[in-house]
Short mmCIF file of C-alpha atoms and ligand atoms in Angstrom, two decimals:
data_model
loop_
_atom_site.label_atom_id
_atom_site.label_comp_id
_atom_site.label_asym_id
_atom_site.label_seq_id
_atom_site.Cartn_x
_atom_site.Cartn_y
_atom_site.Cartn_z
CA UNK W 1 106.65 94.09 78.28
CA UNK W 2 104.69 97.27 79.01
CA UNK W 3 104.49 99.03 82.36
CA UNK W 4 101.37 101.07 83.13
CA UNK W 5 99.58 102.70 86.04
CA UNK W 6 96.79 100.59 87.51
CA UNK W 7 93.44 102.38 87.32
CA UNK W 8 91.60 102.90 90.62
CA UNK W 9 88.74 100.62 89.46
CA UNK W 10 91.07 97.70 88.60
CA UNK W 11 91.75 94.83 90.99
CA UNK W 12 95.36 94.96 92.31
CA UNK W 13 97.39 91.74 91.74
CA UNK W 14 97.37 90.75 95.43
CA UNK W 15 99.11 87.39 95.02
CA UNK W 16 102.08 89.11 93.39
CA UNK W 17 102.05 91.97 95.90
CA UNK W 18 102.08 89.49 98.78
CA UNK W 19 105.21 87.79 97.40
CA UNK W 20 107.07 91.00 98.31
CA UNK W 21 105.44 91.42 101.73
CA UNK W 22 103.55 88.67 103.56
CA UNK W 23 101.40 91.13 105.53
CA UNK W 24 98.00 91.57 103.81
CA UNK W 25 97.24 94.47 106.12
CA UNK W 26 100.39 96.34 105.04
CA UNK W 27 99.84 95.57 101.35
CA UNK W 28 96.23 96.78 101.45
CA UNK W 29 97.37 100.04 103.08
CA UNK W 30 100.10 100.58 100.46
CA UNK W 31 97.71 99.99 97.56
CA UNK W 32 95.13 102.31 99.09
CA UNK W 33 97.56 105.16 99.84
CA UNK W 34 99.98 104.73 96.92
CA UNK W 35 99.99 104.49 93.14
CA UNK W 36 100.26 100.96 91.73
CA UNK W 37 101.98 100.10 88.46
CA UNK W 38 101.79 96.77 86.65
CA UNK W 39 104.02 95.15 84.04
CA UNK W 40 102.15 93.17 81.41
CA UNK W 41 103.31 90.71 78.83
CA UNK W 42 100.94 88.99 76.41
CA UNK W 43 97.97 90.37 78.38
CA UNK W 44 99.21 88.86 81.66
CA UNK W 45 100.38 90.78 84.70
CA UNK W 46 103.96 89.64 85.39
CA UNK W 47 105.16 92.44 87.64
CA UNK W 48 104.06 95.14 90.02
CA UNK W 49 105.32 98.01 92.15
CA UNK W 50 103.76 100.70 94.32
CA UNK W 51 104.94 104.30 94.81
CA UNK W 52 103.99 105.45 98.29
CA UNK W 53 104.31 109.13 99.26
CA UNK W 54 105.87 109.29 102.73
CA UNK W 55 107.30 112.72 103.63
CA UNK W 56 107.32 116.00 101.68
CA UNK W 57 109.13 115.50 98.32
CA UNK W 58 109.82 111.85 99.21
CA UNK W 59 108.32 108.67 97.86
CA UNK W 60 108.97 105.07 98.85
CA UNK W 61 109.12 102.23 96.36
CA UNK W 62 107.28 99.32 97.97
CA UNK W 63 106.15 95.86 96.92
CA UNK W 64 108.31 95.41 93.82
CA UNK W 65 107.58 91.91 92.57
CA UNK W 66 107.96 89.81 89.43
CA UNK W 67 105.97 86.57 89.02
CA UNK W 68 108.04 83.51 89.90
CA UNK W 69 108.27 82.07 86.38
CA UNK W 70 109.50 85.39 84.97
CA UNK W 71 112.22 86.18 87.53
CA UNK W 72 115.86 86.49 86.56
CA UNK W 73 115.11 87.89 83.09
CA UNK W 74 115.70 91.57 83.82
CA UNK W 75 112.08 92.53 84.48
CA UNK W 76 112.75 93.47 88.12
CA UNK W 77 115.49 95.87 87.08
CA UNK W 78 113.18 97.39 84.44
CA UNK W 79 110.46 97.88 87.08
CA UNK W 80 112.84 99.57 89.54
CA UNK W 81 114.27 101.86 86.81
CA UNK W 82 110.72 102.71 85.69
CA UNK W 83 109.76 103.60 89.28
CA UNK W 84 112.78 105.91 89.58
CA UNK W 85 111.89 107.71 86.32
CA UNK W 86 108.20 107.92 87.27
CA UNK W 87 109.00 109.39 90.72
CA UNK W 88 111.23 112.01 89.05
CA UNK W 89 108.51 112.89 86.52
CA UNK W 90 106.03 113.30 89.37
CA UNK W 91 108.32 115.88 90.97
CA UNK W 92 109.66 113.95 93.95
CA UNK W 93 113.21 114.79 95.07
CA UNK W 94 114.05 111.53 96.85
CA UNK W 95 113.10 107.91 96.34
CA UNK W 96 113.59 105.40 99.15
CA UNK W 97 113.33 101.65 99.47
CA UNK W 98 113.71 99.19 102.32
CA UNK W 99 114.54 95.51 102.35
CA UNK W 100 115.54 92.78 104.78
CA UNK W 101 119.13 92.09 105.79
CA UNK W 102 118.68 88.57 104.34
CA UNK W 103 117.43 89.76 100.92
CA UNK W 104 120.82 89.53 99.20
CA UNK W 105 119.47 89.59 95.60
CA UNK W 106 117.27 92.61 96.31
CA UNK W 107 120.15 94.50 97.95
CA UNK W 108 122.23 93.81 94.81
CA UNK W 109 119.42 94.87 92.48
CA UNK W 110 118.67 98.15 94.27
CA UNK W 111 122.35 99.16 94.43
CA UNK W 112 122.72 98.33 90.71
CA UNK W 113 119.82 100.74 90.14
CA UNK W 114 121.60 103.59 91.96
CA UNK W 115 120.30 103.29 95.53
CA UNK W 116 122.75 103.82 98.42
CA UNK W 117 122.42 102.33 101.88
CA UNK W 118 121.50 105.12 104.30
CA UNK W 119 120.46 103.32 107.45
CA UNK W 120 119.37 100.25 109.33
CA UNK W 121 116.10 99.86 111.23
CA UNK W 122 117.35 97.26 113.71
CA UNK W 123 114.95 94.42 114.56
CA UNK W 124 112.22 95.88 112.32
CA UNK W 125 111.08 92.41 111.18
CA UNK W 126 111.14 91.02 114.72
CA UNK W 127 108.91 93.86 115.91
CA UNK W 128 106.46 93.84 112.97
CA UNK W 129 106.08 90.20 111.92
CA UNK W 130 104.80 87.40 114.12
CA UNK W 131 106.53 84.61 112.08
CA UNK W 132 110.31 84.25 111.82
CA UNK W 133 111.56 84.85 108.26
CA UNK W 134 114.62 83.07 106.83
CA UNK W 135 116.18 83.69 103.41
CA UNK W 136 119.54 82.54 102.05
CA UNK W 137 120.10 80.79 105.39
CA UNK W 138 119.98 84.14 107.21
CA UNK W 139 117.31 85.30 109.65
CA UNK W 140 115.59 88.44 108.43
CA UNK W 141 115.73 90.81 111.42
CA UNK W 142 116.79 94.27 110.26
CA UNK W 143 115.38 96.59 107.60
CA UNK W 144 118.14 98.01 105.38
CA UNK W 145 117.09 101.49 104.24
CA UNK W 146 118.27 102.71 100.82
CA UNK W 147 117.76 106.05 99.11
CA UNK W 148 118.60 108.02 95.97
CA UNK W 149 118.24 111.65 94.94
CA UNK W 150 116.15 112.29 91.85
N1 COA H 1 124.11 88.83 93.72
C1 COA H 1 124.38 89.78 92.78
N2 COA H 1 123.45 90.25 91.91
C2 COA H 1 122.22 89.70 92.02
C3 COA H 1 121.87 88.72 92.97
C4 COA H 1 122.89 88.28 93.85
N3 COA H 1 122.65 87.35 94.78
N4 COA H 1 120.57 88.41 92.79
C5 COA H 1 120.09 89.21 91.80
N5 COA H 1 121.09 89.97 91.34
C6 COA H 1 121.04 90.95 90.28
C7 COA H 1 120.87 90.34 88.92
O1 COA H 1 122.10 89.83 88.44
C8 COA H 1 120.37 91.52 88.12
O2 COA H 1 121.41 92.43 87.79
P1 COA H 1 122.04 92.53 86.30
O3 COA H 1 120.90 92.99 85.43
O4 COA H 1 123.11 93.55 86.45
O5 COA H 1 122.50 91.17 85.98
C9 COA H 1 119.50 92.23 89.13
O6 COA H 1 119.96 91.82 90.42
C10 COA H 1 118.02 91.94 89.04
O7 COA H 1 117.70 90.94 88.14
P2 COA H 1 116.25 90.88 87.46
O8 COA H 1 116.21 89.70 86.56
O9 COA H 1 115.91 92.22 86.87
O10 COA H 1 115.31 90.64 88.72
P3 COA H 1 113.90 89.86 88.78
O11 COA H 1 113.13 90.08 87.53
O12 COA H 1 114.14 88.48 89.21
O13 COA H 1 113.18 90.67 89.95
C11 COA H 1 112.65 90.75 92.30
C12 COA H 1 113.76 90.86 91.24
C13 COA H 1 113.25 91.01 93.69
C14 COA H 1 111.59 91.81 92.02
C15 COA H 1 112.04 89.31 92.22
O14 COA H 1 113.03 88.37 92.53
C16 COA H 1 110.83 89.08 93.09
O15 COA H 1 109.71 89.39 92.72
N6 COA H 1 111.03 88.51 94.32
C17 COA H 1 109.93 88.25 95.24
C18 COA H 1 109.35 89.53 95.78
C19 COA H 1 110.37 90.37 96.53
O16 COA H 1 111.20 89.85 97.28
N7 COA H 1 110.29 91.72 96.35
C20 COA H 1 111.18 92.68 97.00
C21 COA H 1 110.75 92.99 98.37
S1 COA H 1 111.97 94.03 99.19
#
């Protein structure tokens, strides 16, 4: 697998991006304002992430996704570790990520990659999404905020 920056003239892998965030409006904004990276294997895009500058010296890792047939093989962890290295190379001091309270696998993955929980944005998903979201039998209501120093 190779991970590379997506050129500005290339079409972003929207289907994959939307598997990490069902809001097309949000995804379009992230892609426009951030830097997208894709993971390719055998000429096919199997993964994606976006680095979104937020505050001075801080970048947020958004829309990490691996295509369904390729999940559980370590690619997600490779993408997150790549994003952390890339953010450091680009001179950022802090990398942040947010995920739902019901996203148990993601919370495990991010903590395995060195992120620490730093806060909770209560009822974020109730305020920002019109549809109710359920995962692992849990309603997704709160955004768990995680961060790590670079
Ligand atoms: N409990 C404990 N650990 C868990 C876990 C759980 N319930 N679920 C996953 N993990 C661990 C894995 O064991 C692995 O750790 P290890 O390498 O130490 O064994 C790690 O998390 C990630 O595994 P990996 O195979 O690299 O992940 P992946 O390739 O399946 O990618 C996602 C992870 C989240 C990117 C992928 O599932 C995906 O694209 N999901 C849909 C989009 C999405 O939800 N994006 C995130 C939005 S916040």
